[in-house]
Short mmCIF file of C-alpha atoms and ligand atoms in Angstrom, two decimals:
data_model
loop_
_atom_site.label_atom_id
_atom_site.label_comp_id
_atom_site.label_asym_id
_atom_site.label_seq_id
_atom_site.Cartn_x
_atom_site.Cartn_y
_atom_site.Cartn_z
CA MET R 1 88.45 63.84 -43.20
CA ALA R 2 85.98 62.99 -45.96
CA CYS R 3 83.10 62.05 -43.67
CA GLU R 4 81.42 65.03 -42.02
CA ARG R 5 79.35 62.93 -39.67
CA ASN R 6 79.99 63.84 -36.05
CA GLN R 7 80.55 60.63 -34.08
CA ASP R 8 82.38 62.49 -31.36
CA VAL R 9 79.54 62.35 -28.86
CA ALA R 10 80.75 59.42 -26.74
CA SER R 11 80.45 61.53 -23.59
CA PHE R 12 76.68 61.86 -23.92
CA VAL R 13 76.13 60.87 -20.28
CA CYS R 14 78.21 63.82 -19.03
CA ASN R 15 77.46 66.39 -21.71
CA GLY R 16 73.90 65.61 -22.77
CA LYS R 17 71.12 68.01 -21.86
CA LYS R 18 68.05 66.01 -22.78
CA ILE R 19 66.68 62.51 -23.11
CA VAL R 20 63.69 62.16 -25.41
CA GLY R 21 61.66 58.99 -24.96
CA VAL R 22 59.08 57.43 -27.27
CA ALA R 23 56.32 55.36 -25.66
CA LEU R 24 54.34 52.47 -27.18
CA ASN R 25 56.58 52.17 -30.24
CA TYR R 26 56.45 48.39 -30.76
CA MET R 27 53.24 46.82 -32.10
CA CYS R 28 53.63 43.79 -29.77
CA ALA R 29 53.69 46.15 -26.76
CA VAL R 30 50.70 48.15 -28.03
CA LYS R 31 48.69 44.94 -28.53
CA ALA R 32 49.67 43.50 -25.15
CA ARG R 33 48.42 46.66 -23.40
CA ASN R 34 45.25 46.82 -25.48
CA VAL R 35 45.67 50.53 -26.21
CA PRO R 36 45.14 52.37 -29.53
CA VAL R 37 48.04 52.24 -32.01
CA PRO R 38 49.77 55.68 -31.85
CA THR R 39 49.38 57.74 -35.03
CA VAL R 40 52.36 59.95 -34.11
CA PRO R 41 55.34 59.24 -31.80
CA LEU R 42 54.33 59.59 -28.12
CA VAL R 43 57.17 61.79 -26.91
CA PHE R 44 58.26 62.36 -23.30
CA LEU R 45 61.35 63.79 -21.57
CA LYS R 46 63.69 62.35 -18.96
CA PRO R 47 66.32 64.47 -17.15
CA THR R 48 70.00 63.63 -17.55
CA THR R 49 70.20 63.16 -13.77
CA SER R 50 68.50 59.81 -14.50
CA TYR R 51 71.60 58.38 -16.24
CA LEU R 52 73.29 55.33 -14.72
CA THR R 53 76.38 53.53 -15.94
CA GLU R 54 77.64 50.02 -15.20
CA GLY R 55 79.18 49.43 -11.79
CA HIS R 56 76.46 51.40 -10.01
CA PRO R 57 73.17 49.88 -8.79
CA ILE R 58 69.66 50.74 -9.90
CA LEU R 59 68.04 52.39 -6.85
CA LEU R 60 64.30 51.85 -6.46
CA PRO R 61 62.88 55.11 -5.06
CA ARG R 62 61.10 54.83 -1.68
CA VAL R 63 58.17 56.72 -3.18
CA PHE R 64 57.38 53.99 -5.77
CA SER R 65 55.85 50.54 -5.40
CA LYS R 66 56.12 49.23 -8.97
CA VAL R 67 59.05 49.98 -11.26
CA ALA R 68 59.41 48.11 -14.57
CA TYR R 69 62.32 47.47 -16.97
CA GLU R 70 62.14 48.49 -20.63
CA VAL R 71 65.09 47.51 -22.86
CA GLU R 72 65.60 49.98 -25.72
CA LEU R 73 67.83 51.14 -28.55
CA GLY R 74 69.21 54.60 -27.74
CA VAL R 75 70.14 57.04 -30.50
CA VAL R 76 72.72 59.75 -29.75
CA ILE R 77 72.40 62.97 -31.74
CA GLY R 78 75.63 64.12 -33.40
CA LYS R 79 74.64 67.47 -34.87
CA ARG R 80 72.28 70.30 -33.91
CA CYS R 81 69.07 70.14 -35.97
CA LYS R 82 65.52 71.51 -36.30
CA ASN R 83 62.69 70.68 -38.75
CA VAL R 84 64.60 67.78 -40.28
CA PRO R 85 63.03 65.95 -43.26
CA LYS R 86 62.90 62.16 -42.77
CA THR R 87 65.23 61.65 -45.73
CA ASP R 88 67.97 63.71 -44.01
CA ALA R 89 67.42 62.52 -40.47
CA MET R 90 70.12 59.85 -40.27
CA LYS R 91 72.78 62.50 -41.00
CA TYR R 92 72.18 63.85 -37.51
CA VAL R 93 72.81 60.54 -35.75
CA GLY R 94 76.22 60.39 -34.10
CA GLY R 95 75.85 56.90 -32.67
CA TYR R 96 73.89 54.61 -30.43
CA CYS R 97 73.70 52.95 -27.06
CA LEU R 98 71.80 50.18 -25.36
CA ALA R 99 69.51 51.62 -22.69
CA LEU R 100 66.92 50.83 -20.09
CA ASP R 101 63.98 53.19 -19.75
CA LEU R 102 62.96 52.30 -16.21
CA THR R 103 59.38 53.30 -15.55
CA ALA R 104 57.41 53.62 -12.31
CA GLN R 105 54.19 52.04 -13.53
CA CYS R 106 52.46 52.95 -10.25
CA ASN R 107 53.07 56.64 -10.94
CA LEU R 108 52.52 56.46 -14.71
CA GLY R 109 49.18 54.75 -14.23
CA VAL R 110 47.88 57.60 -12.08
CA ALA R 111 49.38 60.20 -14.44
CA ARG R 112 47.74 58.64 -17.49
CA SER R 113 44.31 58.26 -15.92
CA SER R 114 44.31 61.78 -14.45
CA GLY R 115 45.81 63.49 -17.50
CA GLY R 116 48.91 64.50 -15.54
CA PRO R 117 52.52 64.79 -16.72
CA TRP R 118 54.70 61.66 -16.95
CA THR R 119 57.80 63.29 -15.50
CA LEU R 120 58.21 61.71 -12.06
CA GLY R 121 57.41 58.13 -13.11
CA LYS R 122 59.91 58.36 -15.96
CA GLY R 123 62.52 60.77 -14.62
CA PHE R 124 63.70 59.50 -11.25
CA ASP R 125 67.41 59.05 -10.46
CA THR R 126 68.94 55.84 -11.97
CA SER R 127 65.96 55.41 -14.33
CA THR R 128 68.15 55.48 -17.45
CA PRO R 129 70.91 52.85 -17.27
CA VAL R 130 73.02 52.95 -20.44
CA SER R 131 75.85 51.10 -22.17
CA ARG R 132 79.00 52.59 -23.64
CA PHE R 133 78.59 54.76 -26.74
CA ILE R 134 78.49 52.87 -30.05
CA PRO R 135 79.74 54.97 -33.00
CA TYR R 136 77.44 55.29 -36.03
CA ASP R 137 79.85 53.44 -38.30
CA ASP R 138 79.86 50.36 -36.06
CA VAL R 139 76.20 49.64 -36.85
CA ASP R 140 75.29 48.44 -40.34
CA ASP R 141 71.53 48.82 -39.91
CA PRO R 142 70.01 50.11 -36.65
CA HIS R 143 66.64 48.66 -37.66
CA THR R 144 67.68 44.99 -37.54
CA LEU R 145 69.10 44.80 -34.00
CA PRO R 146 68.00 42.05 -31.61
CA LEU R 147 67.15 43.33 -28.11
CA TRP R 148 66.89 41.04 -25.11
CA LEU R 149 66.58 41.35 -21.35
CA ARG R 150 67.00 38.79 -18.56
CA VAL R 151 66.08 39.10 -14.88
CA ASN R 152 68.09 36.74 -12.65
CA GLY R 153 68.97 34.78 -15.80
CA GLU R 154 65.40 34.35 -17.02
CA LEU R 155 64.55 35.75 -20.47
CA LYS R 156 61.86 38.45 -20.12
CA GLN R 157 62.12 40.58 -23.27
CA ASN R 158 63.16 39.41 -26.72
CA GLY R 159 62.54 41.75 -29.62
CA CYS R 160 64.05 43.36 -32.67
CA THR R 161 64.35 47.03 -33.67
CA GLY R 162 62.90 46.00 -37.03
CA ASP R 163 59.50 46.06 -35.30
CA LEU R 164 59.66 49.75 -34.36
CA ILE R 165 56.41 51.47 -35.37
CA PHE R 166 58.18 54.82 -35.80
CA LYS R 167 61.71 54.32 -37.14
CA ILE R 168 64.66 56.54 -36.22
CA PRO R 169 64.11 59.01 -39.13
CA ASP R 170 60.39 59.26 -38.25
CA ILE R 171 61.24 60.13 -34.64
CA ILE R 172 63.99 62.66 -35.42
CA SER R 173 61.85 64.36 -38.04
CA TYR R 174 58.80 64.52 -35.77
CA VAL R 175 60.53 65.67 -32.58
CA SER R 176 62.58 68.30 -34.45
CA LYS R 177 59.39 69.98 -35.66
CA TYR R 178 58.93 71.02 -32.03
CA MET R 179 62.33 71.23 -30.43
CA THR R 180 65.93 71.62 -31.52
CA LEU R 181 68.00 68.48 -31.07
CA GLU R 182 71.55 69.05 -29.89
CA PRO R 183 74.75 66.97 -29.93
CA TYR R 184 74.74 64.48 -27.01
CA ASP R 185 70.91 64.40 -26.79
CA LEU R 186 69.63 60.82 -26.44
CA ILE R 187 66.50 59.36 -28.03
CA LEU R 188 65.02 56.25 -26.40
CA THR R 189 63.15 54.52 -29.21
CA GLY R 190 60.72 52.38 -27.20
CA THR R 191 60.59 48.87 -25.78
CA PRO R 192 59.28 45.58 -27.17
CA HIS R 193 56.66 43.49 -25.36
CA GLY R 194 57.48 41.94 -21.98
CA SER R 195 58.18 44.90 -19.71
CA GLU R 196 57.39 43.96 -16.10
CA PRO R 197 58.08 45.22 -12.56
CA PHE R 198 61.25 44.11 -10.78
CA LYS R 199 62.49 44.30 -7.20
CA ALA R 200 65.48 44.87 -4.95
CA GLY R 201 67.97 42.00 -5.17
CA ASP R 202 67.23 41.32 -8.84
CA ILE R 203 69.99 41.29 -11.43
CA ILE R 204 69.00 42.84 -14.73
CA GLU R 205 71.03 42.01 -17.81
CA CYS R 206 70.30 43.07 -21.37
CA GLY R 207 71.90 43.08 -24.77
CA MET R 208 71.70 44.43 -28.29
CA GLY R 209 73.08 42.01 -30.88
CA ASP R 210 76.83 41.74 -30.38
CA LEU R 211 77.12 45.50 -29.95
CA ALA R 212 76.41 45.88 -26.26
CA LYS R 213 75.59 43.99 -23.09
CA ILE R 214 74.98 45.61 -19.69
CA LYS R 215 74.23 44.28 -16.22
CA PHE R 216 72.88 46.06 -13.14
CA ASN R 217 72.11 45.10 -9.56
CA VAL R 218 68.91 46.45 -8.04
CA GLN R 219 68.73 47.96 -4.55
CA ASN R 220 66.13 49.84 -2.56
CA GLU R 221 66.92 53.51 -2.07
CA MET Z 1 83.65 84.17 2.46
CA ALA Z 2 81.31 83.58 5.38
CA CYS Z 3 78.23 82.74 3.34
CA GLU Z 4 78.38 79.32 1.71
CA ARG Z 5 75.39 79.91 -0.52
CA ASN Z 6 76.22 79.47 -4.18
CA GLN Z 7 74.79 82.40 -6.12
CA ASP Z 8 77.21 81.86 -8.98
CA VAL Z 9 74.63 80.36 -11.31
CA ALA Z 10 73.89 83.43 -13.46
CA SER Z 11 74.64 81.45 -16.63
CA PHE Z 12 71.70 79.09 -16.08
CA VAL Z 13 70.48 79.56 -19.68
CA CYS Z 14 73.78 78.24 -21.10
CA ASN Z 15 74.72 75.73 -18.41
CA GLY Z 16 71.40 74.43 -17.16
CA LYS Z 17 70.36 70.86 -17.92
CA LYS Z 18 66.76 70.83 -16.81
CA ILE Z 19 63.72 73.00 -16.35
CA VAL Z 20 61.16 71.66 -13.88
CA GLY Z 21 57.70 73.18 -14.17
CA VAL Z 22 54.83 73.08 -11.69
CA ALA Z 23 51.29 73.25 -13.09
CA LEU Z 24 48.13 74.60 -11.42
CA ASN Z 25 50.01 76.14 -8.49
CA TYR Z 26 47.81 79.23 -7.89
CA MET Z 27 44.36 78.76 -6.36
CA CYS Z 28 42.87 81.46 -8.65
CA ALA Z 29 44.07 79.49 -11.71
CA VAL Z 30 42.78 76.19 -10.31
CA LYS Z 31 39.33 77.71 -9.64
CA ALA Z 32 39.17 79.42 -13.05
CA ARG Z 33 39.81 76.07 -14.77
CA ASN Z 34 37.37 74.22 -12.54
CA VAL Z 35 39.81 71.36 -11.89
CA PRO Z 36 40.58 69.61 -8.58
CA VAL Z 37 43.07 71.36 -6.27
CA PRO Z 38 46.38 69.47 -6.57
CA THR Z 39 47.37 67.57 -3.41
CA VAL Z 40 51.02 67.39 -4.53
CA PRO Z 41 52.97 69.59 -6.98
CA LEU Z 42 52.12 68.68 -10.61
CA VAL Z 43 55.63 68.38 -12.01
CA PHE Z 44 56.65 68.47 -15.68
CA LEU Z 45 59.91 68.95 -17.61
CA LYS Z 46 60.91 71.40 -20.31
CA PRO Z 47 64.16 71.06 -22.29
CA THR Z 48 66.79 73.81 -22.09
CA THR Z 49 66.46 74.25 -25.86
CA SER Z 50 63.25 76.11 -24.99
CA TYR Z 51 65.12 79.06 -23.39
CA LEU Z 52 64.75 82.50 -24.96
CA THR Z 53 66.41 85.74 -23.86
CA GLU Z 54 65.45 89.34 -24.63
CA GLY Z 55 66.23 90.62 -28.09
CA HIS Z 56 64.94 87.47 -29.76
CA PRO Z 57 61.31 86.88 -30.78
CA ILE Z 58 58.93 84.23 -29.50
CA LEU Z 59 58.33 81.90 -32.47
CA LEU Z 60 54.91 80.27 -32.65
CA PRO Z 61 55.46 76.75 -34.02
CA ARG Z 62 53.64 75.94 -37.30
CA VAL Z 63 52.33 72.77 -35.67
CA PHE Z 64 50.30 74.65 -32.99
CA SER Z 65 47.10 76.69 -33.22
CA LYS Z 66 46.80 77.98 -29.64
CA VAL Z 67 49.79 79.02 -27.53
CA ALA Z 68 49.23 80.82 -24.21
CA TYR Z 69 51.44 83.00 -21.98
CA GLU Z 70 52.04 82.13 -18.31
CA VAL Z 71 54.07 84.59 -16.24
CA GLU Z 72 56.02 82.87 -13.44
CA LEU Z 73 58.68 83.20 -10.78
CA GLY Z 74 61.69 81.07 -11.71
CA VAL Z 75 63.98 79.59 -9.06
CA VAL Z 76 67.58 78.75 -10.00
CA ILE Z 77 69.20 75.93 -8.06
CA GLY Z 78 72.61 76.77 -6.60
CA LYS Z 79 73.73 73.48 -5.12
CA ARG Z 80 73.28 69.80 -5.98
CA CYS Z 81 70.65 68.17 -3.77
CA LYS Z 82 68.46 65.08 -3.26
CA ASN Z 83 65.79 64.25 -0.66
CA VAL Z 84 65.85 67.74 0.82
CA PRO Z 85 63.70 68.44 3.91
CA LYS Z 86 61.47 71.51 3.50
CA THR Z 87 63.28 73.28 6.33
CA ASP Z 88 66.60 73.05 4.44
CA ALA Z 89 65.29 73.68 0.93
CA MET Z 90 66.05 77.41 0.65
CA LYS Z 91 69.76 76.67 1.18
CA TYR Z 92 69.82 75.16 -2.30
CA VAL Z 93 68.41 78.24 -4.02
CA GLY Z 94 71.08 80.23 -5.86
CA GLY Z 95 68.76 82.90 -7.20
CA TYR Z 96 65.72 83.68 -9.29
CA CYS Z 97 64.47 84.91 -12.62
CA LEU Z 98 61.26 86.14 -14.15
CA ALA Z 99 60.01 83.64 -16.73
CA LEU Z 100 57.28 82.80 -19.17
CA ASP Z 101 56.11 79.21 -19.37
CA LEU Z 102 54.58 79.33 -22.85
CA THR Z 103 52.14 76.49 -23.33
CA ALA Z 104 50.49 75.08 -26.46
CA GLN Z 105 47.01 74.64 -25.03
CA CYS Z 106 45.89 72.87 -28.24
CA ASN Z 107 48.50 70.14 -27.65
CA LEU Z 108 48.15 70.05 -23.84
CA GLY Z 109 44.38 69.61 -24.13
CA VAL Z 110 44.78 66.48 -26.25
CA ALA Z 111 47.58 65.20 -24.02
CA ARG Z 112 45.51 65.62 -20.86
CA SER Z 113 42.37 64.02 -22.25
CA SER Z 114 44.26 61.06 -23.76
CA GLY Z 115 46.61 60.54 -20.81
CA GLY Z 116 49.64 61.38 -22.96
CA PRO Z 117 52.86 63.15 -21.97
CA TRP Z 118 52.95 66.98 -21.81
CA THR Z 119 56.34 67.31 -23.45
CA LEU Z 120 55.62 68.80 -26.88
CA GLY Z 121 53.05 71.35 -25.75
CA LYS Z 122 55.41 72.58 -23.03
CA GLY Z 123 58.82 72.00 -24.56
CA PHE Z 124 58.92 73.67 -27.99
CA ASP Z 125 61.71 76.09 -28.94
CA THR Z 126 61.29 79.61 -27.46
CA SER Z 127 58.69 78.36 -24.94
CA THR Z 128 60.74 79.56 -21.94
CA PRO Z 129 61.56 83.28 -22.23
CA VAL Z 130 63.54 84.43 -19.17
CA SER Z 131 64.96 87.56 -17.57
CA ARG Z 132 68.47 88.10 -16.31
CA PHE Z 133 69.53 86.12 -13.23
CA ILE Z 134 68.56 87.68 -9.88
CA PRO Z 135 70.94 86.67 -7.05
CA TYR Z 136 69.38 85.18 -3.92
CA ASP Z 137 70.50 88.10 -1.75
CA ASP Z 138 68.66 90.64 -3.94
CA VAL Z 139 65.27 89.20 -2.93
CA ASP Z 140 64.04 89.77 0.63
CA ASP Z 141 61.09 87.37 0.41
CA PRO Z 142 60.37 85.41 -2.79
CA HIS Z 143 56.80 84.75 -1.57
CA THR Z 144 55.65 88.39 -1.69
CA LEU Z 145 56.53 89.27 -5.29
CA PRO Z 146 53.95 90.90 -7.56
CA LEU Z 147 53.77 89.31 -11.03
CA TRP Z 148 52.11 91.03 -13.98
CA LEU Z 149 51.81 90.54 -17.72
CA ARG Z 150 50.58 92.85 -20.48
CA VAL Z 151 49.79 92.02 -24.11
CA ASN Z 152 50.02 95.06 -26.40
CA GLY Z 153 49.85 97.23 -23.30
CA GLU Z 154 46.72 95.64 -21.86
CA LEU Z 155 46.98 94.05 -18.39
CA LYS Z 156 46.21 90.32 -18.64
CA GLN Z 157 47.79 88.74 -15.54
CA ASN Z 158 48.20 90.34 -12.15
CA GLY Z 159 49.14 88.10 -9.25
CA CYS Z 160 51.46 87.64 -6.33
CA THR Z 161 53.80 84.79 -5.41
CA GLY Z 162 52.21 84.89 -1.95
CA ASP Z 163 49.32 82.94 -3.49
CA LEU Z 164 51.44 79.93 -4.50
CA ILE Z 165 49.75 76.70 -3.34
CA PHE Z 166 53.11 74.90 -3.07
CA LYS Z 167 55.84 77.30 -1.92
CA ILE Z 168 59.46 77.07 -3.04
CA PRO Z 169 60.53 74.75 -0.15
CA ASP Z 170 57.54 72.46 -0.83
CA ILE Z 171 58.52 72.16 -4.49
CA ILE Z 172 62.26 71.59 -3.91
CA SER Z 173 61.55 69.04 -1.20
CA TYR Z 174 58.97 67.17 -3.31
CA VAL Z 175 60.89 67.12 -6.60
CA SER Z 176 64.13 66.10 -4.90
CA LYS Z 177 62.47 62.95 -3.55
CA TYR Z 178 62.47 61.77 -7.16
CA MET Z 179 65.34 63.45 -8.94
CA THR Z 180 68.60 65.14 -8.06
CA LEU Z 181 68.56 68.89 -8.57
CA GLU Z 182 71.75 70.36 -9.96
CA PRO Z 183 73.26 73.86 -10.06
CA TYR Z 184 71.72 75.88 -12.92
CA ASP Z 185 68.47 73.83 -12.92
CA LEU Z 186 65.42 76.09 -13.15
CA ILE Z 187 62.10 75.60 -11.36
CA LEU Z 188 59.06 77.34 -12.84
CA THR Z 189 56.71 77.80 -9.91
CA GLY Z 190 53.40 78.21 -11.76
CA THR Z 191 51.25 81.04 -13.11
CA PRO Z 192 48.41 83.06 -11.58
CA HIS Z 193 44.97 83.33 -13.22
CA GLY Z 194 44.62 85.01 -16.61
CA SER Z 195 46.73 82.90 -18.96
CA GLU Z 196 45.33 83.19 -22.51
CA PRO Z 197 46.41 82.46 -26.08
CA PHE Z 198 48.32 85.12 -28.04
CA LYS Z 199 49.25 85.58 -31.69
CA ALA Z 200 51.93 86.72 -34.09
CA GLY Z 201 52.42 90.50 -33.96
CA ASP Z 202 51.63 90.71 -30.24
CA ILE Z 203 54.05 92.31 -27.83
CA ILE Z 204 54.28 90.54 -24.49
CA GLU Z 205 55.68 92.40 -21.51
CA CYS Z 206 55.84 91.17 -17.94
CA GLY Z 207 57.39 92.09 -14.64
CA MET Z 208 58.15 90.93 -11.12
CA GLY Z 209 58.10 93.76 -8.56
CA ASP Z 210 61.04 96.03 -9.28
CA LEU Z 211 63.34 93.05 -9.77
CA ALA Z 212 62.76 92.28 -13.44
CA LYS Z 213 60.84 93.36 -16.53
CA ILE Z 214 61.06 91.62 -19.90
CA LYS Z 215 59.49 92.25 -23.31
CA PHE Z 216 59.18 89.97 -26.34
CA ASN Z 217 57.81 90.29 -29.87
CA VAL Z 218 55.83 87.36 -31.23
CA GLN Z 219 56.32 85.93 -34.73
CA ASN Z 220 55.08 82.90 -36.59
CA GLU Z 221 57.77 80.28 -37.19
MG1 MG Q 301 60.23 53.14 -22.85
MG1 MG Q 302 56.33 65.09 -19.45
MG1 MG Q 303 53.18 77.22 -16.08
#
């Protein structure tokens, strides 16, 4: 085969070992929260036990009072890499997915104000609902994708990956200065403005251009 | 076999998907840092790409100026679990290891004061050096283990797992309220007083009773 790109990472939900999230990566979201514009990607981890696929409900943990949706472009790593220059970064992308980065704002608020880790508010079970894998070649330009999210039919988020503050090569290059990225790792690139808490009984639906559309019911744990 | 305990998780370095750390879990360390005593375990994640085994050097990332050692008891999960009561928690332990939770204090300091995530300062490559796996049955009581660390032969840390603020059952019960624990997951239980920065050329040696002793050379990346 002429193309050396590894797009054989469709089973990222089963085989992945890490999920790297980027916070505050859309200018509209930064402005809405009235926080300083990040000068480097704000990187956090989620465990792979947080993955959820369609047909299973989002479970709101008993321990949380306020969990919010965040619709995001996910980037699946295709090839092991470390210290990647921005100009080479896209070679390590195996494909994409549509994802939700569910966030317990109650927990995150306390963590942020006390200087604590973000792990529990970001890493709980079912906090990373994802679509099917989208191979690299199926996406002409990952930085022109419309992202939308509806709760019970009502439009709540409506953005475009063109507005990412740190683009995919920026993120891969930055993160790989610190940690090796491996095949099946997922990068959550951030969410546009409009993230809000939701509740049991809600139906959350989101889409990314004509590439992916996913729908989840919400239940209390 | 009569015993149902799963101690067959020796390959946690290769097969593990998450490393859960607990910060500020020894009273001597809390007092030395003059911070409030945690009322719940302070939980963070490290990626499995941070594992390091003997025979390979600790690599100090170019991006950091101040990386410190933290000698810790590691607990390897043997059985999948969620929402575990404290009284049942030890059933899910498959074994132990001796571990270092290397921490970029330069990065963590900024993260804590700005309310940012702890991921990069905790999760860089080679930041989790570990010993061989110690099966559950080889340890009479995991809460009476001496822990020590020497740098270039000089004693720097000297504690005992009896001084853990949150014991192993407390940690497993608390973390599993939020996220499923899986076989091969590692819990880093925290470090006693004495953690300090080290530098390239140093030799770091640490031990846990007569169960484990590990030694690592330090190099700049
Ligand atoms: Mg997000
Ligand atoms: Mg974190
Ligand atoms: Mg530690």
